[in-house]
CSV table of C-alpha atoms in Angstrom, one decimal:
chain,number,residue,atom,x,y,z
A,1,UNK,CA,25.9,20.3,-8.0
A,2,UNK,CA,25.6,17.0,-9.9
A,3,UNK,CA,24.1,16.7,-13.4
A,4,UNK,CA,21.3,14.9,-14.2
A,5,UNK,CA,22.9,12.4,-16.1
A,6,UNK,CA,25.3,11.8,-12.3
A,7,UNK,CA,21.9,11.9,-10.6
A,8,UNK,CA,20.5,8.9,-12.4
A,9,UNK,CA,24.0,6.8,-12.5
A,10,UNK,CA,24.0,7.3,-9.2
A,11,UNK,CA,20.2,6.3,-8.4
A,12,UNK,CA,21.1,3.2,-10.7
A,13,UNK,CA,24.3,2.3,-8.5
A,14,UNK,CA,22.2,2.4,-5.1
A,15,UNK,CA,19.5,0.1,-6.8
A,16,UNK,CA,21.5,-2.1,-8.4
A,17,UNK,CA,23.2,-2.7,-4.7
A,18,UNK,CA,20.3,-2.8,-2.6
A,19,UNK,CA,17.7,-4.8,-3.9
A,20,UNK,CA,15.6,-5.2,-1.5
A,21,UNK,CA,14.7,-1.5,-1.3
A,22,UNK,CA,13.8,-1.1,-5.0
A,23,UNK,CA,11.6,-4.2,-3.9
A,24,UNK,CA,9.8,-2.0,-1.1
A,25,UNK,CA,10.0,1.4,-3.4
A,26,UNK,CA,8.5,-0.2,-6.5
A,27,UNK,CA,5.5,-2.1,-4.1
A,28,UNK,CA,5.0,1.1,-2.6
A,29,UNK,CA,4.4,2.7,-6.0
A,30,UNK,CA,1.9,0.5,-6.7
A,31,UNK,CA,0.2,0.3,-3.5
A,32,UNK,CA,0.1,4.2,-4.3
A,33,UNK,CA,-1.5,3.7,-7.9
A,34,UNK,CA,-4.0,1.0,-7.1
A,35,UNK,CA,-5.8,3.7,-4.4
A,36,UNK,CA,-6.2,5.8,-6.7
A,37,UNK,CA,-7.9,3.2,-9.2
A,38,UNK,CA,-9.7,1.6,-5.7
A,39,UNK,CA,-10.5,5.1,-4.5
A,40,UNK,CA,-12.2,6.1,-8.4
A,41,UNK,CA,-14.2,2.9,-8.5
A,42,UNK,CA,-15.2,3.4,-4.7
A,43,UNK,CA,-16.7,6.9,-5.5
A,44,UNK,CA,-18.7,5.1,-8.7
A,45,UNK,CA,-20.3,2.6,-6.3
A,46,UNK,CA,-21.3,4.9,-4.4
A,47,UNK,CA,-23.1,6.4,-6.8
A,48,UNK,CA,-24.8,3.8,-7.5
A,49,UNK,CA,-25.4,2.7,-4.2
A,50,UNK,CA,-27.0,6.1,-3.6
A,51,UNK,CA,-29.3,5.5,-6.9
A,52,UNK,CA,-29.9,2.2,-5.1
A,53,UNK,CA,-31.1,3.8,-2.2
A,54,UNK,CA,-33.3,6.2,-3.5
A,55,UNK,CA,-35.0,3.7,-5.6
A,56,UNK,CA,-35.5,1.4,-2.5
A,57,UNK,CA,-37.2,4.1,-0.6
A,58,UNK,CA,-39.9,3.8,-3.5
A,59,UNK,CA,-40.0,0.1,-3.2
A,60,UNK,CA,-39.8,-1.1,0.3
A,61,UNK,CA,-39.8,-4.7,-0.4
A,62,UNK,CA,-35.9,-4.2,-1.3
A,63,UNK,CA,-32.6,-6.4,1.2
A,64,UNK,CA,-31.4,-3.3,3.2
A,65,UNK,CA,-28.2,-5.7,3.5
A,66,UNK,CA,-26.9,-5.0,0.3
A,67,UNK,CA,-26.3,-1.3,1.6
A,68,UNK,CA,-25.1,-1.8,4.6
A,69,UNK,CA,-22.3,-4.3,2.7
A,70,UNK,CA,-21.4,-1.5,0.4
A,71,UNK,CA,-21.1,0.8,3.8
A,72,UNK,CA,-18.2,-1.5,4.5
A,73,UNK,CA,-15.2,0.0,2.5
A,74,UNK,CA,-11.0,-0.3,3.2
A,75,UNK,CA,-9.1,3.1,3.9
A,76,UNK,CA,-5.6,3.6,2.9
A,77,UNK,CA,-4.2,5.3,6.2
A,78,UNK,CA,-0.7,6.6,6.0
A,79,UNK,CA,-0.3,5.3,9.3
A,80,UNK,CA,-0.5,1.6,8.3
A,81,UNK,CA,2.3,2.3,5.3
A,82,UNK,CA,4.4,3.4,8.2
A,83,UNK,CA,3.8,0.9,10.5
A,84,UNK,CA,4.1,-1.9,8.1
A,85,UNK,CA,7.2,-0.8,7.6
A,86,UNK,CA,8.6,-0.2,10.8
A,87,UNK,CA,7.8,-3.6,11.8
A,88,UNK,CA,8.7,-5.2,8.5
A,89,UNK,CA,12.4,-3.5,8.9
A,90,UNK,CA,12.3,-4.4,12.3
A,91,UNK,CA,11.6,-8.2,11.7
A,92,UNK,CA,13.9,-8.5,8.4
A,93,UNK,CA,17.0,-7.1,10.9
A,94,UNK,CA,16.4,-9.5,13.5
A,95,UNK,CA,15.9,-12.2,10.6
A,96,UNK,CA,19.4,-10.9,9.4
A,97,UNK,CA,20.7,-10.9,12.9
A,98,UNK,CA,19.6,-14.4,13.8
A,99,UNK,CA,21.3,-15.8,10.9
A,100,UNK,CA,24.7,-14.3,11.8
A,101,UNK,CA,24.1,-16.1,14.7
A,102,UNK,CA,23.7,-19.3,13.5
A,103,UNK,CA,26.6,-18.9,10.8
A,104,UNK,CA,29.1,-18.3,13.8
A,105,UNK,CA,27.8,-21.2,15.4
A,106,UNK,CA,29.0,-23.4,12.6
């Protein structure tokens, strides 16, 4: 078994060669750490929305827009990391590809 120590020389060895993953790995992390702050200010607005609501039930001269705006909110699906990521890989190999191409050609 390796050593901790081995562990991270090695992680360092596999970044330090392929950028572009610890690119896609560090945007990833943060895609993961802003939902969390998105999802925790979502959950806030909502209470307020629903405050909002039950104050407008008292005053019916209140915009019933404004809630159906704040009814309108972005998901994180897993799905879409995956897909994005398929089809990002996919269109960086052709990229890569298509280049190779036109180097041989010269």
């Amino acid at each position: 078994m390796l050593t901790h120590s081995q562990r991270v020389e090695k992680i360092k060895k596999y970044a330090a060669k392929n950028k572009f993953f610890t690119v896609i790995a560090a945007a990833v992390i943060l895609l993961l750490i802003g939902q969390v702050v998105f999802n925790k200010n979502d959950s806030d607005k909502k209470k307020v929305a629903e405050n909002k609501s039950i104050s407008s039930e008292e005053d019916t001269s209140v915009d019933t827009s404004i809630n159906e705006e704040d009814k309108l909110t972005w998901h994180f699906y897993w799905s879409d990391l995956f897909v994005l990521v398929g089809f990002g890989g996919f269109c960086v190999i052709k990229i890569i590809q298509e280049k190779k191409k036109a180097r041989e050609k010269l």
